[in-house]
Structure formats: structure tokens, C-alpha cells
Coordinates of C-alpha atoms in Angstrom, one line a residue:
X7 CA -19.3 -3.7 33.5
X8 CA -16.7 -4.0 30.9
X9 CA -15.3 -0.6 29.0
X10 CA -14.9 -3.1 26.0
X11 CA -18.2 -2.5 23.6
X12 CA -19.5 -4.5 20.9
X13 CA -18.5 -1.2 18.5
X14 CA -17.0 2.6 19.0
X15 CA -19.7 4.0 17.0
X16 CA -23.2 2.9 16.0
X17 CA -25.0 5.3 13.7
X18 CA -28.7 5.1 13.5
X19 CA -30.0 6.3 9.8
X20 CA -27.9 5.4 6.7
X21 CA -29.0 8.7 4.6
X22 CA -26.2 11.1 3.1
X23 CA -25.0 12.4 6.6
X24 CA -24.9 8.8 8.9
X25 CA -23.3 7.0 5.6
X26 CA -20.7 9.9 5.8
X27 CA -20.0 9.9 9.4
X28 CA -20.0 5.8 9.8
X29 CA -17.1 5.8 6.3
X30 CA -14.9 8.8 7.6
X31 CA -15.7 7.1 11.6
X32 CA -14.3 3.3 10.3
X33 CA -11.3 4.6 8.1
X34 CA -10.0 6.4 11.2
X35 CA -9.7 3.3 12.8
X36 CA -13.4 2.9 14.3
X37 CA -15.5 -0.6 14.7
X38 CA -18.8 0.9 13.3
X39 CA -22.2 -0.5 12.2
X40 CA -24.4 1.3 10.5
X41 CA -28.8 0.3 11.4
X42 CA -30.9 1.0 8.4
X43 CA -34.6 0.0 8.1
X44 CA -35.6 0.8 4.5
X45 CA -32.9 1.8 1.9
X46 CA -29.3 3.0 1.6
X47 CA -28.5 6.7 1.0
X48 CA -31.7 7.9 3.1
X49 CA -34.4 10.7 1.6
X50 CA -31.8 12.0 -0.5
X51 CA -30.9 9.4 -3.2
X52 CA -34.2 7.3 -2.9
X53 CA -37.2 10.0 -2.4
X54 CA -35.4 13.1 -2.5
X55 CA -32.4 15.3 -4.4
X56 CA -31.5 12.7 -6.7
X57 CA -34.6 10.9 -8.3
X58 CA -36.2 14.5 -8.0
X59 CA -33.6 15.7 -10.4
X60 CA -34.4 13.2 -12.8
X61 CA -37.3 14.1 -13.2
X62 CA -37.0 17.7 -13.6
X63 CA -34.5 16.4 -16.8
X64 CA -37.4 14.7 -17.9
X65 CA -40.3 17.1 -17.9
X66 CA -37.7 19.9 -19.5
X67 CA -37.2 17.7 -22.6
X68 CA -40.9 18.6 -24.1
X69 CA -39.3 22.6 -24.1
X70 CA -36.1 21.6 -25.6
X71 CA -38.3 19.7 -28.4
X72 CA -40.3 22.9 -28.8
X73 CA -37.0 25.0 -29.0
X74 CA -35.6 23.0 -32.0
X75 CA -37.6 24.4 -34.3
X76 CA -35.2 27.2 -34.3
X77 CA -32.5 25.5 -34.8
X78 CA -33.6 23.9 -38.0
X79 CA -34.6 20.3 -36.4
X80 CA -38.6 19.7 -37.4
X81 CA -39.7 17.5 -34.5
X82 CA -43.0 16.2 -35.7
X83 CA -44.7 17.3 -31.8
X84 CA -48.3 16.1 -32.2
X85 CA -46.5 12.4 -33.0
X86 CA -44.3 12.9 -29.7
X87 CA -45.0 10.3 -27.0
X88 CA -44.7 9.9 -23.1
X89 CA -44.1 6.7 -21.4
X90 CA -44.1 7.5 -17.6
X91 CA -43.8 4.5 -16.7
X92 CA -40.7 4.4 -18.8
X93 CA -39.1 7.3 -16.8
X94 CA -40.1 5.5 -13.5
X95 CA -38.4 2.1 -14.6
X96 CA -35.5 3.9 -15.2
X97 CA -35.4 6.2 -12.4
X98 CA -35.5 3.1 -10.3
X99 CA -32.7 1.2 -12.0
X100 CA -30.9 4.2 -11.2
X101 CA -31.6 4.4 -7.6
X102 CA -30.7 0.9 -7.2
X103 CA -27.3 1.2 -8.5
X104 CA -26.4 4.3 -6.1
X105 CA -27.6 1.8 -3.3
X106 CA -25.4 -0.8 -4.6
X107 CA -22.3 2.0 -4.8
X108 CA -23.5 3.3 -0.8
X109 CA -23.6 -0.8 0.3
X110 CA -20.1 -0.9 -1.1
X111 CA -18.4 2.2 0.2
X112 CA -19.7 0.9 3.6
X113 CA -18.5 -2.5 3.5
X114 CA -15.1 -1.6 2.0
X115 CA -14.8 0.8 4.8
X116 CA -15.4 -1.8 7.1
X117 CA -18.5 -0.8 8.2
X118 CA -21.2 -3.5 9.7
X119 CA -24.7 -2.9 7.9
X120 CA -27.8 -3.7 10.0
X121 CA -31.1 -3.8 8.8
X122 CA -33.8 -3.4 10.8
X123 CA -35.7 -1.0 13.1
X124 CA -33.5 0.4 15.5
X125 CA -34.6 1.5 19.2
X126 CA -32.3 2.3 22.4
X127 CA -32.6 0.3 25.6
X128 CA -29.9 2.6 27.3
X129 CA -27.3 5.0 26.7
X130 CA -24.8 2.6 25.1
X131 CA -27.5 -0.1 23.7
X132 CA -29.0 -0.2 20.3
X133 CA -31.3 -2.8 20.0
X134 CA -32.7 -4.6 16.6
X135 CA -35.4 -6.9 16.6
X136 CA -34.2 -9.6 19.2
X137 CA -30.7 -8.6 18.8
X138 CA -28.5 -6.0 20.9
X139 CA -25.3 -4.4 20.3
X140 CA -23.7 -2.3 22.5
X141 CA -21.5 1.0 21.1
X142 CA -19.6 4.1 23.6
X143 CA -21.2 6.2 20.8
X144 CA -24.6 6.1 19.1
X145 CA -25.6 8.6 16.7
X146 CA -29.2 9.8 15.6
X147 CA -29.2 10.0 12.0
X148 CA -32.7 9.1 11.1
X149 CA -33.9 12.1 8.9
X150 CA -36.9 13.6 8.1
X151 CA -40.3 12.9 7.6
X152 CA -43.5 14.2 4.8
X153 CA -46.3 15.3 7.0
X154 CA -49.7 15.1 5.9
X155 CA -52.2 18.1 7.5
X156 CA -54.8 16.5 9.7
X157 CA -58.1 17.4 7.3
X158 CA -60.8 15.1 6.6
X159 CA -59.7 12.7 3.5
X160 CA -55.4 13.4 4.4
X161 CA -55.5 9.5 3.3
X162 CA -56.4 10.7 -0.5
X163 CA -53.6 12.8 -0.1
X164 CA -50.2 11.9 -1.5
X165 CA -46.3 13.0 -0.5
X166 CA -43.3 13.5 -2.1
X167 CA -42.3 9.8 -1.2
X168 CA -44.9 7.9 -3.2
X169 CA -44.8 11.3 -6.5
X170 CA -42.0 9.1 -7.2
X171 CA -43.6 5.6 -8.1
X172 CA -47.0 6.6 -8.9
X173 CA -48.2 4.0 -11.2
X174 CA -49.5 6.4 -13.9
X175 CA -49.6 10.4 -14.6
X176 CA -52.9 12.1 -13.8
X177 CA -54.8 14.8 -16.6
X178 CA -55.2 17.0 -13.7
X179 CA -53.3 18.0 -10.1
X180 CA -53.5 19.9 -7.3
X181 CA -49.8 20.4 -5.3
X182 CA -50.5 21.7 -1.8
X183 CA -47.4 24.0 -0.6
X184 CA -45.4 26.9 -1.1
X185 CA -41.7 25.7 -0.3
X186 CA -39.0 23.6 -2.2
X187 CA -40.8 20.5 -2.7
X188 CA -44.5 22.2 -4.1
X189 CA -42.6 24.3 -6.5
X190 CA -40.2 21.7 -8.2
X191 CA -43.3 18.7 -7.9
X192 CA -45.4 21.5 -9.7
X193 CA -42.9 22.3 -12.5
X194 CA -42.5 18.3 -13.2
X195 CA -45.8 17.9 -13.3
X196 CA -46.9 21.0 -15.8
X197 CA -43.6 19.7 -17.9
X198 CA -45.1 16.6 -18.0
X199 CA -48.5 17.6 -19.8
X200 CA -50.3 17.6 -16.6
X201 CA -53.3 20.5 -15.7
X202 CA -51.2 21.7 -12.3
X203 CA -52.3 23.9 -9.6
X204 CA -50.5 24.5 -7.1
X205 CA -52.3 26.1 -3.6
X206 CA -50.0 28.1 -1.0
X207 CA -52.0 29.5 2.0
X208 CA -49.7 32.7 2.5
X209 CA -49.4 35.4 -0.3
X210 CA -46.2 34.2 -2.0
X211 CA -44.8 30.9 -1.9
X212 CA -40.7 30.3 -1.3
X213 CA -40.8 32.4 1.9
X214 CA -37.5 33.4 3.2
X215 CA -35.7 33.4 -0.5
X216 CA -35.0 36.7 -2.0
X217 CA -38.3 39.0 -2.5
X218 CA -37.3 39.9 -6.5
X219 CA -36.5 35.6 -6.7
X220 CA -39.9 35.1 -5.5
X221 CA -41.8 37.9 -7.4
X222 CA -39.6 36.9 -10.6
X223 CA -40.1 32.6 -9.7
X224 CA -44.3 33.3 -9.6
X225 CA -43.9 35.2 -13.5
X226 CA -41.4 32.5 -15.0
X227 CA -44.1 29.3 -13.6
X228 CA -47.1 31.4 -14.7
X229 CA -46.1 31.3 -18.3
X230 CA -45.6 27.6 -18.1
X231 CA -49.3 27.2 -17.6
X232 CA -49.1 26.7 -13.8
X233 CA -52.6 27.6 -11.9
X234 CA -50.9 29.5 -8.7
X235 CA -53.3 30.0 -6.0
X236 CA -52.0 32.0 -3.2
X237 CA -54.0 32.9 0.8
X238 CA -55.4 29.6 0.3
X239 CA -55.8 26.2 1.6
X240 CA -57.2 22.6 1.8
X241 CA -60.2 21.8 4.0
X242 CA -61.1 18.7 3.1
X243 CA -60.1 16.1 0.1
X244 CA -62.5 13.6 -0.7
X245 CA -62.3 10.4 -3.5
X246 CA -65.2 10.6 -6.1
X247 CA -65.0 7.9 -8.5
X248 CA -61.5 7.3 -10.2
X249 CA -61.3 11.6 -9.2
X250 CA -61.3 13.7 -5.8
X251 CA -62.9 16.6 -5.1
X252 CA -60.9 19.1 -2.8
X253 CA -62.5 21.6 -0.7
X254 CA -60.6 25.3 -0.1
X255 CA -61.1 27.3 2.7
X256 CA -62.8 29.6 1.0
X257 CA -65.6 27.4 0.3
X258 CA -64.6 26.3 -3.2
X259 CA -64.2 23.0 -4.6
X260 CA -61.4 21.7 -7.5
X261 CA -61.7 18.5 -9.1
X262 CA -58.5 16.3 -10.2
X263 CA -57.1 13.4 -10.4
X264 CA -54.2 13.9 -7.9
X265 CA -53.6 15.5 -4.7
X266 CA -50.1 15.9 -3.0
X267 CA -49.0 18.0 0.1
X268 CA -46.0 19.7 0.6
X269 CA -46.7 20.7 3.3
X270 CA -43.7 20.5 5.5
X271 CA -41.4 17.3 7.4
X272 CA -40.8 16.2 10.9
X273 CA -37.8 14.6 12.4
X274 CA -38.2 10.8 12.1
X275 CA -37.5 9.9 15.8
X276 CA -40.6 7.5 16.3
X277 CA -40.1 4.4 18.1
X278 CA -36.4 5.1 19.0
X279 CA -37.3 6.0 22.6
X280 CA -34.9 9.4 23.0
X281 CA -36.9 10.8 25.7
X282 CA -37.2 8.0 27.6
X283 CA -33.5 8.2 28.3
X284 CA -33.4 11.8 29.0
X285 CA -33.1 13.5 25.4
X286 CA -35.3 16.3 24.6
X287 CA -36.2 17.6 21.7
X288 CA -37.3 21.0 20.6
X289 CA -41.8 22.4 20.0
X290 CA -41.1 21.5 16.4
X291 CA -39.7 17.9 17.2
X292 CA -36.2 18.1 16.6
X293 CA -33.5 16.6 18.5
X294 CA -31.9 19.4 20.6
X295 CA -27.8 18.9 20.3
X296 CA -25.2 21.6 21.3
X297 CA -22.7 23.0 18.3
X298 CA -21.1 20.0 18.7
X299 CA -24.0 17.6 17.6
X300 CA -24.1 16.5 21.5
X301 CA -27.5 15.6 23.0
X302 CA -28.2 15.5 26.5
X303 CA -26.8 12.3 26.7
X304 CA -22.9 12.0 26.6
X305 CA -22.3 9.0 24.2
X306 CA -25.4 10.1 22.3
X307 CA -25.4 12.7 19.6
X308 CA -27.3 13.5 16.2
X309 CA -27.1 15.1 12.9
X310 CA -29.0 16.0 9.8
X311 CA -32.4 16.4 9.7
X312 CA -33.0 15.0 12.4
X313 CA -31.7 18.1 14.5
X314 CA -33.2 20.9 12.6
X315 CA -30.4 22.7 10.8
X316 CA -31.0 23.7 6.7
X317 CA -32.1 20.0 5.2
X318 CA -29.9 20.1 3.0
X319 CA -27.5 16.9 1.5
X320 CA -24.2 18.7 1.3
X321 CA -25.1 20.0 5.3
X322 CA -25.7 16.7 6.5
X323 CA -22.7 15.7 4.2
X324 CA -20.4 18.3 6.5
X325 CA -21.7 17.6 9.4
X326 CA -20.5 13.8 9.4
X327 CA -17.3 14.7 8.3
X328 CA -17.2 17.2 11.7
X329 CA -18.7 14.5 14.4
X330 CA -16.3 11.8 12.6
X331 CA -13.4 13.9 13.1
X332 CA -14.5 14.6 16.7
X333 CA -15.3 11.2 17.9
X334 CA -12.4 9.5 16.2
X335 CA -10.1 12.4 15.0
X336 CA -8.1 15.7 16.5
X337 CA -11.5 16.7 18.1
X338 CA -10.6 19.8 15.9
X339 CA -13.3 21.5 13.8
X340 CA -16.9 23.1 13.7
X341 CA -19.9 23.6 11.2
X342 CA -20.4 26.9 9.8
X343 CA -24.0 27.8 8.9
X344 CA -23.2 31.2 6.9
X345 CA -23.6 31.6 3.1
X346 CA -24.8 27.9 2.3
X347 CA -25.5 27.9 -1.2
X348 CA -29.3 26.1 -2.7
X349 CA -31.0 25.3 -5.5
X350 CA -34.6 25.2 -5.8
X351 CA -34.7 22.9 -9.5
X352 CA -38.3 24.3 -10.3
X353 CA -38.7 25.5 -14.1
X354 CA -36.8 27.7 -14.3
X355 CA -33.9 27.2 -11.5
X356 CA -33.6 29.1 -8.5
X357 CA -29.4 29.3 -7.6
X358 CA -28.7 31.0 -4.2
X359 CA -26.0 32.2 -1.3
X360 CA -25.6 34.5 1.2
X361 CA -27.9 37.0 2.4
X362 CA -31.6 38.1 0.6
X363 CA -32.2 42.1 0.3
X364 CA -34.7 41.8 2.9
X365 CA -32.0 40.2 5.7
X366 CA -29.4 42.4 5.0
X367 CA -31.4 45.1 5.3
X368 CA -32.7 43.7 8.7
X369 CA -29.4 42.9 9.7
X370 CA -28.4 46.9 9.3
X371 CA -26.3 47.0 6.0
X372 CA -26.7 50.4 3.5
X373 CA -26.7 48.2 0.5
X374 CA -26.2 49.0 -3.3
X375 CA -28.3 46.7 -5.4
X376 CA -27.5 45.1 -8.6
X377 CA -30.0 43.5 -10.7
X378 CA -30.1 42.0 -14.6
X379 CA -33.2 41.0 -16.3
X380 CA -32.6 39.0 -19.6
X381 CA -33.5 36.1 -22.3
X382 CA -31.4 33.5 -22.3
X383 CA -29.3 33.3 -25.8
X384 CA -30.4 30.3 -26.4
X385 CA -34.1 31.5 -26.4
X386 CA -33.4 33.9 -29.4
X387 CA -33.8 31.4 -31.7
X388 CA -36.2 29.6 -30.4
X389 CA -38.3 32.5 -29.4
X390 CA -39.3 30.8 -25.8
X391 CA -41.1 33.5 -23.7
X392 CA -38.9 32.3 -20.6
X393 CA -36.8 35.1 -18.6
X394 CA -33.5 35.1 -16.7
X395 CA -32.9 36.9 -13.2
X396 CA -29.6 37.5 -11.8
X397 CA -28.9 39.8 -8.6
X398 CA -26.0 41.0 -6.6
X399 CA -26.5 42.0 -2.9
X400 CA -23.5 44.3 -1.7
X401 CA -22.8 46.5 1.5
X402 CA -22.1 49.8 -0.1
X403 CA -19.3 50.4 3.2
X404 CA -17.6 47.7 2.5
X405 CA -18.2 46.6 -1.1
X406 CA -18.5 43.1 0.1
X407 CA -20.7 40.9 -1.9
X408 CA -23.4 40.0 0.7
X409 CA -25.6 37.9 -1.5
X410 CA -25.8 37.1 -5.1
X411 CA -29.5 35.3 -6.4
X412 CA -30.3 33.3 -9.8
X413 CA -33.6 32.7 -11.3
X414 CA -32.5 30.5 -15.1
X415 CA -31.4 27.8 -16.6
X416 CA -28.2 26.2 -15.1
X417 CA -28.5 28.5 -11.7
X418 CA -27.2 25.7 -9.3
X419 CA -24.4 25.0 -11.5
X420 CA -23.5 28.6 -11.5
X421 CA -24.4 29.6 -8.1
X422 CA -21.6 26.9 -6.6
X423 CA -18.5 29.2 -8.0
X424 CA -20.3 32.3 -7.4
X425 CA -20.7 30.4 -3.0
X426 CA -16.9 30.1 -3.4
X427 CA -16.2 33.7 -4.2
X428 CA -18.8 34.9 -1.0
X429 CA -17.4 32.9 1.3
X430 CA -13.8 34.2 1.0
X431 CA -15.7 37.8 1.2
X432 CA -15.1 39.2 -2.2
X433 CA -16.1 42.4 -2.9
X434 CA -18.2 43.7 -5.7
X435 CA -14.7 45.2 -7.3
X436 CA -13.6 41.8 -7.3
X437 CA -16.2 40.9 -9.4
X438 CA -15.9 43.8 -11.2
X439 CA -12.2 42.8 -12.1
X440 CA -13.1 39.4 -13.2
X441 CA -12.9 38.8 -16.9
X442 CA -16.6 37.7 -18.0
X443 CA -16.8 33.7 -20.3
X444 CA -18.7 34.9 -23.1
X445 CA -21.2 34.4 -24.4
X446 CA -22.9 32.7 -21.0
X447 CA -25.6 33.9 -18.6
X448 CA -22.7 33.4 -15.9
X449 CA -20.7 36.4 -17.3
X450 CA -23.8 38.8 -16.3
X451 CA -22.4 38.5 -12.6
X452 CA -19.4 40.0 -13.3
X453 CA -20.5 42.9 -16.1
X454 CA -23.4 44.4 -13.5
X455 CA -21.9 47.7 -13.1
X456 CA -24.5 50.3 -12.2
X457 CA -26.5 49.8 -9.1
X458 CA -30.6 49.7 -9.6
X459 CA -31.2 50.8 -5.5

């Protein structure tokens, strides 16, 4: 058989981290195609990050209508109208533009776009519908997956995917899970006018975020009318009329007029017949690579979601950039997992990076603690009952700013410098030293002086 292959690089999946790795693959010099089956740009820009954030702009503007008042504007509220389907329409025209932009960077790259349902036939052998192509690499870029318990009625139950064209906005909701997802779908909701309750069968939802973000994210969602129901969960969901009727665990029963789990995702690796060629993947799914995105298979590897590491856009982002540079490149280069900043976009923001108290005190550190409690400014006025967080994290040996954590408006977009600062280690004198922008919530990072533990 003949070295000479139809491409260098298939990529399977064209989400953030596949459309990254198939541009960076093809401007190095690479014949690659790219094998999508439903939408350019993957969960992210379609069912994920982007329209999610849309909304979240949208279900904040009822505050900012309330907070004019103190700023002279009389905003007539009882004549204020919603038009969801307004927001949808719009949302979508959106969305189809970034897939216009991702169809363009890949074809001005030179990259091949297949669509279709893509399986492997061998090690070098993609094959799409009645078509075959053959590639020395493949890559597994497929993503992630909502998964629905298995209770009586899960087919009642909606995911994040479908939150995004629902037709019309229930009165009432329930939102099933304690992670990302729950928390932000919650706060659109409640923003929205909509009776929310959220249900999270362990004690506090956001587990593995900083124990004062959690305590401080439960208080903040509370006062925006959000029914939190913690140690409990969904037995059984069942359609009643145009309403359902849930069933808890501890034998009662909610009525509403939604019901969406967010409940956790699985790696999308149906159909694509990995294990058949001798991949494995991991108890919870997951493709199992080496640090270098390899699977078991030499001209197979995989990135993203798909293999498990934080699901995070900017991650899969990083990744391609590191396989590309591999495949096609100096070989040079590796991911580093430490001090990934997040954003959690409930209502308020969660901004995060580096270590939470409770790991560094795990991972052995005598810590000094810093912590700020405050109303925002721009609440004075307006006399909102909404709270600020900010918290610094710092190994008292070194001084070294282990962690710092955000619950308040704008904590993403302040949490991104703050990532830059932790990753080149600064120290909490450092900060110290920096000159404050005033007046912002920002400048509270650098003006924490005495320690609280």
C-alpha cells in the first residue's frame, strides 16, 4: 500500500478545539479535512459559551431597568415587555453568522469541510456515508454530550441543548443540578420573570469551587428569588396536562411547567467505532490519550472534551494549537493544566484561578487569607440588595498568590488579568505594590492588606 494518503490530517468534530487544530494543521503546510455532522464551532458557539452568554445579557437587563431609578431615569416597569421569542430570533441570527465566520476561516485555510457522520474503518480510514478518505492522522474531536438520568418520564425532561430554542418561556421551572450549567440556566431563568427552582442532590451546589464562593454564590441567588433545594433529587417526572409533575426523593411532588437536567455530559464517541480498533477509553467514557493527545493507536489521537480534561473553550483552544504544532510543526511544546482561569456567568459572576482554600490546604500550604465583602458602587444609588466577594489565597512562606476568587459583576473580565499575574507567581507584595484604578471593584485586589485567617 501506498505512503501517499488522501490527507495528512483528518479531524473528526469541528467545535472550538478540531476547528483550531485543522486552521493552525493547514497553514503549516497540511492537506486537512475537517468531518462535521451538525454545525460549525461545536457545543461552544451553538449550545454552549456563546448563546449562553446572550442570554445571561438578556435576563440582567430587567435589574439594570430597576437600577435606573437611581439615576434619575423613570422607567415606567409595570408597562415593560418581554418577547422571548425576540431574544431567540436574535440569538440565532447570531449564531449563524459565527458559523458563517468558522466556514470561512476553514476554507481560507485550505481546509476540506465534510459533512456527515463520521466512523473509522481502520487506523488511517475515515469513512462518511458511502464515501472514504484516507488520512496518516485522524483526530477525535467530537465533544461532549448532555446526559439525561435514567428516571421514569427522562423524556419530559429537557437539556441545555434544546433551553436554547424553546418555543416559549414557562411561569414555572425546575433546573436539576448543582454545576456550571444549573446555576447560570437558573439565573436566566429567574432574570427572565420565571418561578425557578433549582434541585442539587448534595448539600451545596458548585462543588470543587472555593468554599466562601459557594457559601457566598447560594446568598447572592437566594435574594434573586431562586428556590434552592439542596440533598435532593428527581425520582420521577411525569406530563400532566400542558404541566408536569416531578417527584423528589423524599417523597414530594413540584408542579411546573419546565423541567431541565444538568445533570452532567459524556464524551460523544457513539458510532465512531474507537474500541473496535483497539482504543480504550476510561469508567467515565473518555478517550484515554497520553500528554501528548496520543491514543493507543499511533496515527490516532484526540482532544477536548472528548478526552476528559477541564471542558473548557480556551482548553480545547490550546490544545489544538499544541497537537498542530506537533503533527505539523517543531514537535516542540505541551499543555499545562495549572491555574486555568473560569467563569461561572450565574447572577452574580463567579471569576476564578489557581488554587481554592480548601486545596491548598490539602496540598500542605500555611496560608494567610484575604477576604473583601462589599456593594458594588454602582448599587449605592440604586439601592440593589446584591453583594460583591473578592478573595486572595497566599502561602504565608512564600507570599506567593496561590489563588485569588470573585463573586460580582464583571468577575470574568477581571479574573483574566488577575490569571496573568498567578501564572508568572506573583506574590501578595506584588499586589500589594500595584497602584489600585479607582473607583472599580478590581482595585479591591490590590488594597486587601490585613489577612482575615
Amino acid at each position: 500500500m501506498s505512503d501517499q494518503r488522501d490527507f495528512d490530517l483528518i479531524v473528526i468534530g469541528a467545535g472550538s478545539g478540531g476547528v483550531r487544530l485543522a486552521r493552525m494543521s493547514a497553514q503549516r503546510g497540511a492537506r486537512v479535512a475537517v468531518v462535521e455532522s451538525r454545525y460549525l464551532g461545536g457545543t461552544c458557539v451553538n449550545v454552549g459559551c456563546v448563546p449562553k452568554k446572550l442570554f445571561v445579557y438578556g435576563a440582567h437587563v430587567h435589574d439594570e431597568l430597576e437600577d435606573a431609578a437611581g439615576y434619575g431615569w423613570q422607567v415606567p416597569l409595570d408597562d415593560v415587555s418581554f418577547d422571548w421569542p425576540k431574544l431567540v430570533a436574535n440569538k440565532n441570527a447570531e449564531i449563524e453568522r459565527l458559523n458563517g465566520i468558522y466556514g470561512r476561516m476553514l476554507e481560507n485555510a485550505g481546509v476540506t469541510i465534510i459533512e456527515g457522520t463520521a466512523s473509522l474503518s481502520d487506523a488511517h480510514t475515515v469513512v462518511v456515508g458511502d464515501t472514504s478518505y484516507r488520512a496518516k492522522h485522524i483526530t477525535i474531536a467530537t465533544g461532549s454530550w448532555p446526559v439525561v438520568p435514567d428516571v421514569p418520564g427522562k423524556e419530559c425532561i429537557l437539556t441545555s441543548n434544546e433551553m436554547f430554542y424553546l418555543p416559549q418561556l414557562p411561569k414555572q421551572a425546575v433546573v436539576w443540578g448543582g454545576g456550571y450549567i444549573a446555576v447560570e440556566f437558573a439565573g436566566i431563568l429567574a432574570g427572565l420573570g420565571v418561578d425557578t427552582t433549582l434541585l442539587y442532590r448534595g448539600d451545596l451546589f458548585l462543588r470543587g469551587f472555593d468554599e466562601d464562593v459557594r457559601r457566598f454564590t447560594e446568598q447572592e441567588m437566594r435574594k434573586k428569588g431562586i428556590n434552592l433545594r439542596f440533598g435532593v433529587t428527581i425520582d420521577s417526572v411525569e406530563a400532566e396536562n400542558a404541566l408536569y409533575r416531578v417527584r423528589l426523593n423524599n417523597g414530594e411532588t413540584l408542579e411546573t411547567g419546565l423541567v431541565m437536567a444538568a445533570t452532567g455530559r459524556r464524551a460523544l464517541v457513539d458510532g465512531l467505532g474507537l474500541t473496535d480498533l483497539g482504543i480504550q477509553l476510561s469508567a467515565s467514557g473518555h478517550v484515554v490519550v497520553d500528554d501528548h493527545f496520543q491514543t493507543a493507536v499511533p496515527s490516532i489521537t484526540a482532544l477536548g472534551d472528548v478526552i476528559g480534561t477541564p471542558q473548557l473553550t480556551p482548553v480545547a483552544l490550546a490544545q489544538g494549537m499544541v497537537l498542530s504544532r506537533r503533527l505539523f510543526g517543531d514537535g516542540k511544546g505541551a499543555m499545562d493544566y495549572s491555574a486555568i482561569p473560569t467563569a461561572v456567568f450565574c447572577q452574580p459572576n463567579i471569576g476564578t484561578v489557581g488554587l481554592t482554600e480548601e486545596e491548598a490546604r490539602a496540598a500542605g500550604h500555611q496560608l494567610k487569607i484575604y477576604r473583601s465583602e462589599f456593594r458594588p458602587m454602582k448599587y449605592t444609588l440604586s439601592g440593589r440588595d446584591e453583594r460583591s466577594l473578592m478573595k486572595l489565597v497566599v502561602d504565608e512562606e512564600t507570599d506567593k498568590v496561590l489563588g485569588a476568587h470573585m463573586v460580582g459583576p464583571d468577575a470574568g473580565e477581571i479574573m483574566q488579568g488577575l490569571a496573568v499575574a498567578i501564572k508568572a507567581g506573583a506574590t501578595k507584595a506584588q499586589f500589594d505594590s500595584t497602584i489600585g484604578i479607582h473607583p472599580t471593584s478590581a482595585e479591591e485586589f490590590v488594597t486587601m492588606r490585613e489577612p482575615v485567617a
